[in-house]
Coordinates of C-alpha atoms and ligand atoms in Angstrom, one line a residue:
M29 CA 99.0 20.7 -17.4
Y30 CA 97.0 17.4 -17.2
F31 CA 95.5 16.2 -14.0
P32 CA 93.5 13.0 -14.0
V33 CA 89.8 13.8 -13.5
H34 CA 89.6 12.1 -10.1
F35 CA 92.6 14.1 -8.9
V36 CA 90.7 17.4 -9.5
A37 CA 87.7 16.0 -7.7
L38 CA 89.8 14.7 -4.8
L39 CA 91.4 18.1 -4.3
S40 CA 88.2 19.5 -3.2
V41 CA 86.9 16.6 -1.1
S42 CA 89.8 14.7 0.2
P43 CA 90.5 15.1 3.9
L44 CA 93.9 13.6 3.2
L45 CA 94.8 16.3 0.6
Q46 CA 93.2 19.1 2.6
A47 CA 95.2 18.0 5.6
L48 CA 98.4 17.9 3.6
A49 CA 97.6 21.3 2.2
K50 CA 97.6 22.9 5.6
P51 CA 100.9 24.4 6.6
G52 CA 102.2 22.6 9.7
S53 CA 100.1 19.5 9.0
T54 CA 101.7 16.0 9.3
A55 CA 103.9 16.4 6.2
D56 CA 103.6 20.1 5.7
I57 CA 103.1 19.8 2.0
D58 CA 101.4 22.4 -0.3
V59 CA 99.4 20.2 -2.6
A60 CA 99.4 22.9 -5.3
S61 CA 103.1 22.6 -5.4
F62 CA 103.1 19.0 -6.8
S63 CA 104.4 19.4 -10.3
P64 CA 102.9 17.1 -13.0
D65 CA 106.1 15.1 -12.8
D66 CA 105.5 14.3 -9.2
I67 CA 102.0 13.0 -9.8
L68 CA 101.6 9.4 -11.0
D69 CA 98.4 7.8 -12.2
K70 CA 98.6 4.0 -12.3
D71 CA 96.4 0.9 -12.3
V72 CA 98.0 -0.5 -9.2
A73 CA 100.2 0.9 -6.5
I74 CA 102.2 -1.7 -4.6
I75 CA 103.7 -1.1 -1.2
G76 CA 106.8 -3.2 -0.6
G77 CA 109.2 -4.5 -3.2
G78 CA 110.2 -7.8 -1.7
S79 CA 109.3 -11.3 -2.9
A80 CA 105.5 -10.7 -3.1
G81 CA 105.7 -7.1 -4.3
C82 CA 108.1 -7.8 -7.2
Y83 CA 106.2 -11.0 -8.3
S84 CA 103.0 -9.0 -8.3
A85 CA 104.4 -6.0 -10.1
I86 CA 105.8 -8.2 -12.9
S87 CA 102.7 -10.4 -13.2
L88 CA 100.4 -7.4 -13.3
K89 CA 102.7 -5.6 -15.8
D90 CA 102.6 -8.7 -18.0
K91 CA 98.8 -8.5 -17.9
G92 CA 99.1 -5.0 -19.3
K93 CA 98.5 -3.1 -16.1
S94 CA 100.5 -0.1 -15.1
V95 CA 102.1 -0.4 -11.7
V96 CA 104.3 1.5 -9.3
V97 CA 106.2 -0.2 -6.5
I98 CA 107.0 1.8 -3.4
E99 CA 110.0 0.3 -1.6
K100 CA 111.6 1.8 1.5
K101 CA 115.1 0.4 0.8
D102 CA 117.5 1.3 -2.0
R103 CA 117.0 -2.1 -3.6
V104 CA 114.2 -4.6 -4.2
G105 CA 114.2 -8.2 -3.1
G106 CA 113.3 -8.0 0.6
N107 CA 114.4 -11.1 2.4
T108 CA 116.5 -12.2 -0.6
E109 CA 119.9 -10.9 0.0
T110 CA 123.3 -11.8 -1.5
Y111 CA 126.7 -10.8 -0.2
I112 CA 129.3 -10.5 -2.9
D113 CA 132.8 -11.1 -1.4
P114 CA 134.8 -8.2 -2.7
A115 CA 138.1 -10.1 -2.9
T116 CA 136.9 -13.1 -4.9
G117 CA 133.5 -11.9 -6.3
T118 CA 131.9 -15.0 -4.8
P119 CA 128.2 -14.6 -4.0
I120 CA 126.8 -15.8 -0.7
D121 CA 123.0 -16.0 -0.4
I122 CA 122.3 -14.9 3.2
G123 CA 118.5 -14.9 2.9
V124 CA 116.2 -16.9 0.6
L125 CA 118.0 -20.0 -0.6
V126 CA 115.6 -22.5 -2.2
F127 CA 112.5 -22.7 -4.3
H128 CA 109.9 -25.3 -5.1
N129 CA 110.2 -27.1 -8.5
I130 CA 106.8 -25.9 -9.7
S131 CA 105.8 -24.0 -12.9
V132 CA 105.0 -20.7 -11.0
V133 CA 108.7 -20.7 -10.0
T134 CA 110.3 -21.9 -13.2
D135 CA 108.2 -19.6 -15.4
Y136 CA 109.2 -16.6 -13.3
F137 CA 112.9 -17.4 -13.5
N138 CA 112.7 -18.2 -17.2
R139 CA 111.1 -14.8 -17.8
F140 CA 114.2 -13.2 -16.6
D141 CA 116.6 -15.8 -18.1
V142 CA 118.0 -16.7 -14.7
P143 CA 118.9 -20.4 -14.7
L144 CA 117.9 -22.7 -11.9
T145 CA 119.6 -25.8 -10.7
P146 CA 118.8 -28.6 -8.2
Y147 CA 119.7 -27.4 -4.7
G148 CA 122.6 -29.2 -3.2
E149 CA 123.9 -30.7 -6.4
D150 CA 127.3 -29.0 -6.2
D151 CA 127.2 -28.7 -2.5
N152 CA 130.6 -28.9 -0.8
S153 CA 129.6 -27.1 2.3
G154 CA 131.6 -29.4 4.5
Q155 CA 130.8 -31.0 7.9
S156 CA 128.1 -30.3 10.5
A157 CA 128.3 -30.6 14.3
Y158 CA 125.8 -30.0 17.1
Y159 CA 126.7 -27.8 20.1
D160 CA 124.9 -26.2 23.0
F161 CA 125.7 -22.5 22.5
S162 CA 124.9 -21.7 26.1
T163 CA 127.7 -24.0 27.5
G164 CA 129.8 -24.5 24.4
A165 CA 129.5 -28.3 24.8
E166 CA 129.5 -30.6 21.8
L167 CA 126.4 -32.8 21.8
N168 CA 126.3 -36.3 20.6
L169 CA 122.7 -36.3 19.3
S170 CA 121.1 -39.1 17.5
F171 CA 118.3 -38.2 15.1
P172 CA 115.7 -40.5 13.5
S173 CA 116.9 -42.6 10.6
A174 CA 116.3 -41.5 7.0
N175 CA 113.6 -44.2 6.6
K176 CA 111.8 -43.2 9.8
T177 CA 111.9 -39.5 8.8
A178 CA 110.6 -40.3 5.3
A179 CA 107.8 -42.4 6.7
A180 CA 106.8 -39.6 9.1
F181 CA 106.8 -37.1 6.3
T182 CA 104.5 -39.4 4.3
R183 CA 102.0 -39.6 7.2
Y184 CA 102.2 -35.8 7.5
A185 CA 101.5 -35.4 3.7
E186 CA 98.6 -37.8 3.9
F187 CA 97.0 -35.6 6.6
L188 CA 97.6 -32.5 4.5
E189 CA 96.0 -34.1 1.5
E190 CA 92.7 -34.3 3.5
Y191 CA 92.7 -30.4 3.5
P192 CA 93.7 -29.5 -0.1
R193 CA 92.8 -25.8 0.4
L194 CA 95.6 -25.6 3.0
N195 CA 98.1 -25.9 0.2
D196 CA 96.7 -22.7 -1.2
G197 CA 96.5 -20.6 1.9
L198 CA 95.1 -20.5 5.4
F199 CA 91.7 -21.6 4.0
L200 CA 90.2 -23.4 7.0
P201 CA 87.0 -25.4 7.5
N202 CA 84.4 -23.8 9.7
P203 CA 84.4 -24.7 12.6
V204 CA 88.2 -25.2 12.6
P205 CA 89.0 -28.8 13.4
E206 CA 90.8 -29.4 16.7
D207 CA 93.7 -31.1 14.9
L208 CA 94.6 -27.8 13.2
I209 CA 94.5 -25.7 16.4
M210 CA 96.2 -28.0 18.9
P211 CA 100.0 -27.3 19.7
F212 CA 102.0 -28.9 16.9
G213 CA 103.9 -31.1 19.4
E214 CA 100.5 -32.8 20.4
F215 CA 99.6 -33.1 16.7
A216 CA 103.0 -34.8 16.1
D217 CA 102.3 -37.3 18.8
R218 CA 98.7 -37.9 17.6
Y219 CA 99.7 -38.6 14.0
D220 CA 103.1 -40.2 14.9
I221 CA 105.1 -37.8 12.8
G222 CA 107.7 -36.9 15.5
A223 CA 110.5 -38.4 13.4
S224 CA 110.1 -35.6 10.9
L225 CA 110.4 -32.7 13.3
N226 CA 114.1 -32.3 13.3
T227 CA 114.2 -32.2 9.5
M228 CA 111.3 -29.6 9.6
Y229 CA 113.4 -27.5 12.0
E230 CA 116.5 -27.7 9.7
L231 CA 114.3 -26.7 6.7
D232 CA 112.8 -23.8 8.5
P233 CA 113.9 -23.0 12.1
A234 CA 112.1 -19.7 12.2
V235 CA 110.1 -20.0 15.4
G236 CA 112.5 -22.2 17.3
N237 CA 110.5 -24.6 19.4
F238 CA 107.5 -24.9 17.1
T239 CA 105.9 -27.7 19.2
T240 CA 104.0 -25.0 21.0
V241 CA 102.6 -23.2 18.0
P242 CA 99.1 -24.0 16.8
T243 CA 99.4 -26.8 14.2
V244 CA 98.1 -24.8 11.3
E245 CA 100.7 -22.1 11.9
R246 CA 103.4 -24.8 11.3
M247 CA 101.5 -26.0 8.2
R248 CA 101.7 -22.5 6.7
T249 CA 105.3 -23.1 5.7
M250 CA 105.4 -26.9 6.0
S251 CA 102.9 -27.0 3.2
L252 CA 102.1 -30.0 1.0
S253 CA 104.0 -28.4 -1.8
L254 CA 107.1 -28.0 0.4
V255 CA 106.9 -31.5 1.7
Q256 CA 106.8 -32.8 -1.9
Q257 CA 110.0 -31.0 -2.5
T258 CA 111.7 -33.0 0.3
E259 CA 111.1 -36.0 -2.0
T260 CA 111.9 -34.4 -5.4
G261 CA 114.4 -31.8 -4.4
F262 CA 114.4 -28.0 -4.2
L263 CA 115.8 -25.6 -6.8
T264 CA 118.2 -22.7 -6.4
T265 CA 119.8 -20.4 -8.9
A266 CA 122.6 -21.9 -10.9
H267 CA 124.9 -18.9 -10.3
H268 CA 124.2 -19.2 -6.5
N269 CA 123.1 -15.6 -6.5
N270 CA 119.4 -15.4 -5.8
S271 CA 119.5 -11.6 -6.0
E272 CA 120.2 -11.9 -9.8
I273 CA 116.5 -12.0 -10.6
Y274 CA 115.8 -9.0 -8.4
S275 CA 118.5 -6.8 -10.0
K276 CA 116.8 -7.6 -13.4
I277 CA 113.4 -6.8 -12.0
Q278 CA 114.7 -3.6 -10.5
T279 CA 116.2 -2.5 -13.9
E280 CA 112.9 -3.4 -15.7
L281 CA 110.7 -1.5 -13.2
L282 CA 112.9 1.5 -13.1
S283 CA 113.0 1.8 -16.8
A284 CA 109.2 1.7 -16.9
S285 CA 108.9 4.4 -14.2
S286 CA 107.3 1.7 -12.1
L287 CA 109.5 1.8 -9.0
L288 CA 110.2 4.3 -6.3
L289 CA 113.2 3.2 -4.2
D290 CA 114.2 4.7 -0.8
S291 CA 110.5 5.7 -0.5
E292 CA 107.8 5.4 2.1
V293 CA 104.1 6.1 2.0
I294 CA 103.2 8.8 4.5
S295 CA 99.5 9.0 3.9
T296 CA 96.7 7.2 2.1
L297 CA 93.1 7.8 1.2
R298 CA 91.3 4.6 0.4
K299 CA 87.6 4.3 -0.2
D300 CA 85.2 1.8 -1.7
G301 CA 83.9 2.8 -5.1
R302 CA 85.2 4.3 -8.3
E303 CA 87.6 6.9 -7.1
G304 CA 90.4 4.4 -6.5
I305 CA 93.1 5.2 -3.9
S306 CA 95.6 8.0 -3.4
L307 CA 98.9 8.0 -1.7
V308 CA 101.5 10.5 -0.7
V309 CA 105.0 9.1 -0.8
R310 CA 108.2 10.6 0.5
T311 CA 111.1 9.9 -1.9
L312 CA 114.7 11.0 -2.0
N313 CA 113.5 13.5 -4.6
G314 CA 110.7 15.0 -2.7
Y315 CA 107.1 14.0 -2.3
K316 CA 105.0 12.2 -5.0
L317 CA 101.3 12.0 -5.2
I318 CA 100.0 8.7 -6.6
F319 CA 96.6 7.9 -7.8
A320 CA 95.8 4.3 -8.6
K321 CA 92.7 2.2 -9.2
R322 CA 93.8 -0.3 -6.7
L323 CA 96.4 -0.6 -3.8
L324 CA 98.2 -3.8 -3.2
I325 CA 99.9 -4.0 0.2
T326 CA 102.7 -6.5 0.7
I327 CA 104.5 -5.2 3.8
P328 CA 104.1 -7.0 7.1
P329 CA 100.6 -6.0 8.3
K330 CA 101.6 -5.0 11.9
L331 CA 99.9 -2.0 13.3
D332 CA 103.1 0.0 13.8
I333 CA 104.2 -0.6 10.2
L334 CA 100.8 0.3 8.8
A335 CA 100.5 3.4 11.0
P336 CA 100.7 5.9 8.0
L337 CA 97.8 4.2 6.3
D338 CA 94.2 5.2 6.9
L339 CA 93.3 1.9 8.6
S340 CA 89.6 1.1 9.1
A341 CA 88.4 -0.3 12.4
Q342 CA 87.9 -3.7 10.7
E343 CA 91.5 -3.7 9.4
E344 CA 92.9 -2.6 12.8
S345 CA 91.0 -5.2 14.7
V346 CA 92.3 -8.0 12.4
F347 CA 96.0 -6.8 12.2
S348 CA 96.2 -6.1 15.9
R349 CA 96.0 -9.9 16.5
F350 CA 99.4 -10.7 14.8
I351 CA 102.4 -11.8 16.8
D352 CA 105.8 -12.4 15.3
V353 CA 109.4 -13.3 15.9
G354 CA 112.7 -11.6 15.3
Y355 CA 115.0 -13.1 12.7
Y356 CA 118.5 -12.0 11.8
T357 CA 121.2 -13.1 9.4
S358 CA 124.8 -12.0 9.3
I359 CA 128.2 -12.8 7.9
V360 CA 130.9 -13.0 10.5
N361 CA 134.7 -13.2 9.8
D362 CA 137.4 -14.8 11.8
T363 CA 135.1 -17.0 13.9
G364 CA 137.9 -19.3 14.9
L365 CA 135.9 -22.3 13.5
P366 CA 137.3 -24.4 10.7
D367 CA 136.2 -22.9 7.3
D368 CA 134.3 -26.0 6.3
L369 CA 132.4 -26.6 9.6
S370 CA 128.8 -25.6 10.2
I371 CA 127.5 -25.7 13.8
F372 CA 123.9 -26.0 14.8
N373 CA 122.7 -24.9 18.2
Y374 CA 120.8 -27.6 20.0
N375 CA 119.7 -27.9 23.7
P376 CA 120.2 -31.3 25.4
N377 CA 117.2 -30.8 27.7
T378 CA 114.3 -29.6 25.4
P379 CA 111.8 -31.5 23.3
Y380 CA 113.5 -32.4 20.0
N381 CA 116.6 -30.6 21.3
F382 CA 115.3 -27.3 20.0
P383 CA 117.4 -24.3 21.2
I384 CA 116.1 -21.9 23.7
L385 CA 115.5 -18.4 22.2
P386 CA 116.6 -15.7 21.9
G387 CA 119.7 -17.4 20.6
V388 CA 121.9 -18.4 17.6
Y389 CA 120.3 -21.0 15.4
N390 CA 123.4 -21.9 13.6
I391 CA 126.8 -20.7 12.3
Q392 CA 127.2 -22.0 8.7
A393 CA 130.2 -22.5 6.5
T394 CA 130.3 -20.4 3.3
P395 CA 132.2 -20.8 0.0
V396 CA 134.5 -18.0 1.1
P397 CA 137.3 -19.0 3.5
G398 CA 137.3 -17.0 6.8
L399 CA 133.5 -16.2 6.5
H400 CA 130.6 -17.9 8.3
L401 CA 126.9 -17.2 8.1
A402 CA 125.3 -16.7 11.5
I403 CA 121.5 -16.9 12.0
Y404 CA 119.7 -15.7 15.1
G405 CA 116.1 -15.7 16.3
T406 CA 113.9 -14.5 19.1
P407 CA 110.8 -16.1 20.6
R408 CA 107.3 -15.0 19.5
G409 CA 106.2 -11.6 20.8
N410 CA 103.7 -8.8 20.3
K411 CA 106.2 -6.1 19.3
S412 CA 107.7 -5.9 15.8
F413 CA 111.1 -4.9 17.0
S414 CA 111.6 -6.7 20.2
M415 CA 115.3 -6.8 20.4
P416 CA 117.9 -4.1 19.7
T417 CA 120.3 -4.9 16.9
D418 CA 123.3 -4.3 19.2
Q419 CA 122.0 -6.8 21.6
V420 CA 121.6 -9.4 18.9
K421 CA 125.1 -8.8 17.6
A422 CA 126.6 -9.0 21.1
D423 CA 124.7 -12.3 21.6
I424 CA 126.0 -13.8 18.4
I425 CA 129.6 -12.9 19.3
K426 CA 129.0 -14.3 22.8
G427 CA 127.8 -17.6 21.4
I428 CA 130.9 -17.9 19.2
K429 CA 133.3 -17.0 22.0
T430 CA 131.5 -19.5 24.3
L431 CA 132.3 -22.2 21.6
Q432 CA 135.9 -21.1 21.4
Q433 CA 136.5 -21.0 25.1
A434 CA 134.9 -24.4 25.8
N435 CA 136.8 -26.0 23.0
P436 CA 140.3 -24.4 23.0
V437 CA 141.9 -27.3 21.1
K438 CA 139.3 -27.5 18.3
F439 CA 138.7 -23.8 17.8
K440 CA 141.0 -20.8 17.6
Q441 CA 140.6 -17.9 20.1
T442 CA 139.8 -15.0 17.8
E443 CA 137.9 -11.7 17.8
P444 CA 135.1 -12.2 15.2
E445 CA 133.6 -9.2 13.5
F446 CA 130.5 -8.6 11.4
V447 CA 130.9 -8.2 7.7
V448 CA 127.1 -7.9 7.1
F449 CA 124.2 -7.8 9.4
S450 CA 120.5 -7.9 8.3
S451 CA 117.3 -7.8 10.3
H452 CA 114.3 -9.7 8.8
T453 CA 112.1 -8.6 11.7
P454 CA 109.1 -8.8 12.0
F455 CA 109.2 -12.4 10.8
Y456 CA 106.6 -15.2 10.9
L457 CA 103.5 -13.3 11.5
Q458 CA 100.9 -15.7 13.1
V459 CA 98.1 -15.7 15.6
S460 CA 97.1 -17.6 18.8
A461 CA 94.9 -20.8 18.9
D462 CA 92.0 -18.8 20.3
D463 CA 92.2 -16.3 17.4
I464 CA 92.2 -19.2 14.9
K465 CA 89.2 -20.8 16.6
D466 CA 87.5 -17.4 16.5
G467 CA 87.7 -17.4 12.6
F468 CA 90.8 -15.1 12.3
Y469 CA 91.8 -16.3 8.9
D470 CA 88.3 -15.9 7.4
K471 CA 88.4 -12.3 8.8
L472 CA 91.9 -11.8 7.3
Y473 CA 90.9 -12.9 3.8
A474 CA 87.6 -11.0 4.0
L475 CA 89.7 -7.8 3.8
Q476 CA 90.7 -8.6 0.2
G477 CA 89.3 -6.0 -2.2
L478 CA 87.7 -3.8 0.5
R479 CA 88.4 -0.1 0.1
N480 CA 90.1 -0.8 -3.3
T481 CA 92.9 -2.5 -1.4
Y482 CA 94.4 -6.0 -1.8
W483 CA 96.9 -7.7 0.4
T484 CA 99.6 -10.3 -0.1
G485 CA 102.9 -11.2 1.5
A486 CA 104.1 -13.8 4.0
A487 CA 101.4 -12.9 6.6
F488 CA 98.7 -14.0 4.1
R489 CA 100.4 -17.3 3.1
G490 CA 103.7 -18.2 4.7
Q491 CA 107.4 -17.6 4.8
D492 CA 108.0 -19.4 1.5
S493 CA 108.4 -17.4 -1.7
S494 CA 107.2 -20.3 -4.0
D495 CA 103.9 -20.7 -2.0
L496 CA 103.5 -17.0 -1.8
W497 CA 103.8 -16.5 -5.5
R498 CA 101.3 -19.3 -6.1
Y499 CA 98.9 -17.8 -3.6
S500 CA 99.2 -14.4 -5.2
K501 CA 98.7 -15.7 -8.7
E502 CA 95.9 -18.1 -8.0
E503 CA 93.9 -16.5 -5.2
F504 CA 93.4 -12.8 -6.1
Y505 CA 95.1 -11.5 -9.2
S506 CA 92.1 -12.3 -11.4
Q507 CA 89.7 -10.5 -9.1
L508 CA 92.2 -7.5 -8.9
C509 CA 92.6 -7.4 -12.7
M510 CA 88.8 -7.7 -13.3
C511 CA 88.2 -4.8 -10.8
I512 CA 90.7 -2.7 -12.7
C513 CA 89.0 -3.4 -16.0
V514 CA 85.6 -2.5 -14.5
S515 CA 87.0 0.8 -13.1
T516 CA 88.5 1.7 -16.4
L517 CA 85.2 1.1 -18.2
L518 CA 83.4 3.2 -15.6
K519 CA 85.9 6.0 -15.8
T520 CA 85.7 6.0 -19.6
A521 CA 81.9 6.1 -19.4
R522 CA 82.1 9.1 -17.1
L523 CA 84.4 10.9 -19.4
S524 CA 82.5 10.2 -22.6
P525 CA 80.3 13.2 -23.6
A526 CA 77.1 11.2 -23.5
G527 CA 78.0 9.7 -20.1
G528 CA 77.6 6.2 -21.5
L529 CA 79.9 3.5 -22.8
P530 CA 81.7 4.9 -25.9
Ligands
FAD619 C1 117.0 -15.7 6.3 C2 115.8 -16.1 5.5 C3 115.9 -17.2 4.7 C4 114.8 -17.6 3.9 N1 114.9 -18.7 3.1 C5 113.9 -18.9 2.3 C6 114.0 -19.9 1.3 O1 115.1 -20.5 1.2 N2 113.0 -20.2 0.4 C7 111.8 -19.5 0.5 O2 110.9 -19.7 -0.3 N3 111.6 -18.5 1.5 C8 112.6 -18.3 2.3 N4 112.5 -17.3 3.3 C9 111.1 -16.7 3.4 C10 110.9 -15.6 2.3 O3 111.9 -14.6 2.6 C11 109.6 -15.1 2.4 O4 108.7 -16.0 2.1 C12 109.4 -13.9 1.5 O5 110.5 -13.0 1.4 C13 108.2 -13.1 2.0 O6 108.0 -12.1 1.0 P1 107.3 -10.8 1.4 O7 107.1 -10.0 0.1 O8 106.1 -11.0 2.2 O9 108.3 -10.0 2.3 P2 109.8 -9.4 2.0 O10 110.4 -10.3 1.0 O11 110.4 -9.3 3.3 O12 109.4 -8.0 1.3 C14 108.9 -7.0 2.1 C15 109.4 -5.7 1.4 O13 108.7 -4.6 1.9 C16 109.7 -3.5 2.2 N5 109.0 -2.7 3.2 C17 108.8 -2.9 4.5 N6 108.2 -1.9 5.1 C18 108.0 -1.0 4.1 C19 107.3 0.3 4.1 N7 106.8 0.8 5.1 N8 107.3 0.9 2.9 C20 107.8 0.4 1.7 N9 108.5 -0.8 1.7 C21 108.5 -1.5 2.9 C22 110.9 -4.3 2.7 O14 112.0 -3.5 2.6 C23 110.9 -5.5 1.7 O15 111.6 -5.2 0.5 C24 113.6 -16.9 4.0 C25 113.5 -15.8 4.9 C26 114.6 -15.4 5.6 C27 114.5 -14.2 6.4

């Protein structure tokens, strides 16, 4: 039976493993009972198999590193979800829809032979209308002209160009300029970009009334790269099934013994230095013990989600600052609305007519007759799971019924039902203006590499897969890979009889 050298060493010194060995401890596991098949030794263990986790796994694998991804669901892809209508086989993307036309994206999709196409090219999604979901009243809103909107986006892009590192991440000057901290509504007034706000909202509604968020938190997603796509156009998959790439990734990772689905980390031991990290993972087939040179964490870094990890005081104090929103997508049948009609929730009495949350963002037409996509959001809060699912569902149905009852001639009176419901909570992790002023993002990025642990995912960049992949590729993979090479050399040196480099 082969045990990696550091496993044997750890058995005698690791508080984690000693704790696990005690009957009645957290997981009540007898370490000695791990069969060799249940012990994995990898270069990098990755927690979370969503957008960032999968991209990282494939990139590191392509650089010759061995990886294992630990994903709690029975599939990879995270916020990318596709419903396949059983009657017609038609795919409906209910999560991630568009990508930037940049080489990081096109290279990735080419690697898996998944064709991309300009987004909206074959769009026949029908008509749009604006309603106040709280009253059911149709709103006759007038939005800025296309020219005014484009000019406002140009002014916004000119501002972003003054801070090129903002296109790569939350890399802020010190001290942080007031422009980047003020509420985004004030920033919009100061730089005369108000005409772009409704389009920004339609591109990414995720915090509802974003005029109150610190400017840089809006710039996270409304990056220079994204704004450039509003001129050149976004990409989507040619088969209108964004999950296609993830099913290919899943197959590849499973066949390389690099993916544990339906699995969750229950304990970690992370230290600086040569030992690397160790994890105990609960899977459907029992517990696994994983040793890796480095750990890459891609799940939302909220304290409740990270609870099973051995967080340091430094990590705890950084992650405790995050606030987030609830974000939910669903497919609803029999809405009573015309199949080709999409309805956007606006409020006649708010700045830019943004809806009041919690509430429905929109009910969108889909390519399948009888099915609409409904999207719902909550305001920013401190808890990861602020609103029970049943309450969200009840509120979506209430919104649709309000539309029906206020417009009996236009809409049929029906009893809608959920075909699919998905929670993307916690979404849009961000911090307060005071925290930004206090150097939060320097503190966040300073965690990279400590205790043999790296971090990526939306919290470290933004809710945008293309920007996230670019951030992961350009900002820390080389450091991560270099550290693995150094670890491997040191380990080999320790194993060689003379104790020196072979
Ligand atoms: C409805 C919707 C539409 C969107 N549209 C777009 C779009 O069109 N274009 C775009 O670029 N971006 C879009 N986004 C944003 C995009 O989803 C994010 O940028 C991206 O998914 C973030 O990637 P991530 O890896 O950080 O998180 P996710 O993709 O959410 O991945 C996190 C993964 O970690 C897993 N996980 C969570 N907790 C644990 C745990 N304890 N143990 C193990 N695994 C765990 C989750 O199951 C998930 O698979 C959209 C998001 C939503 C919700």
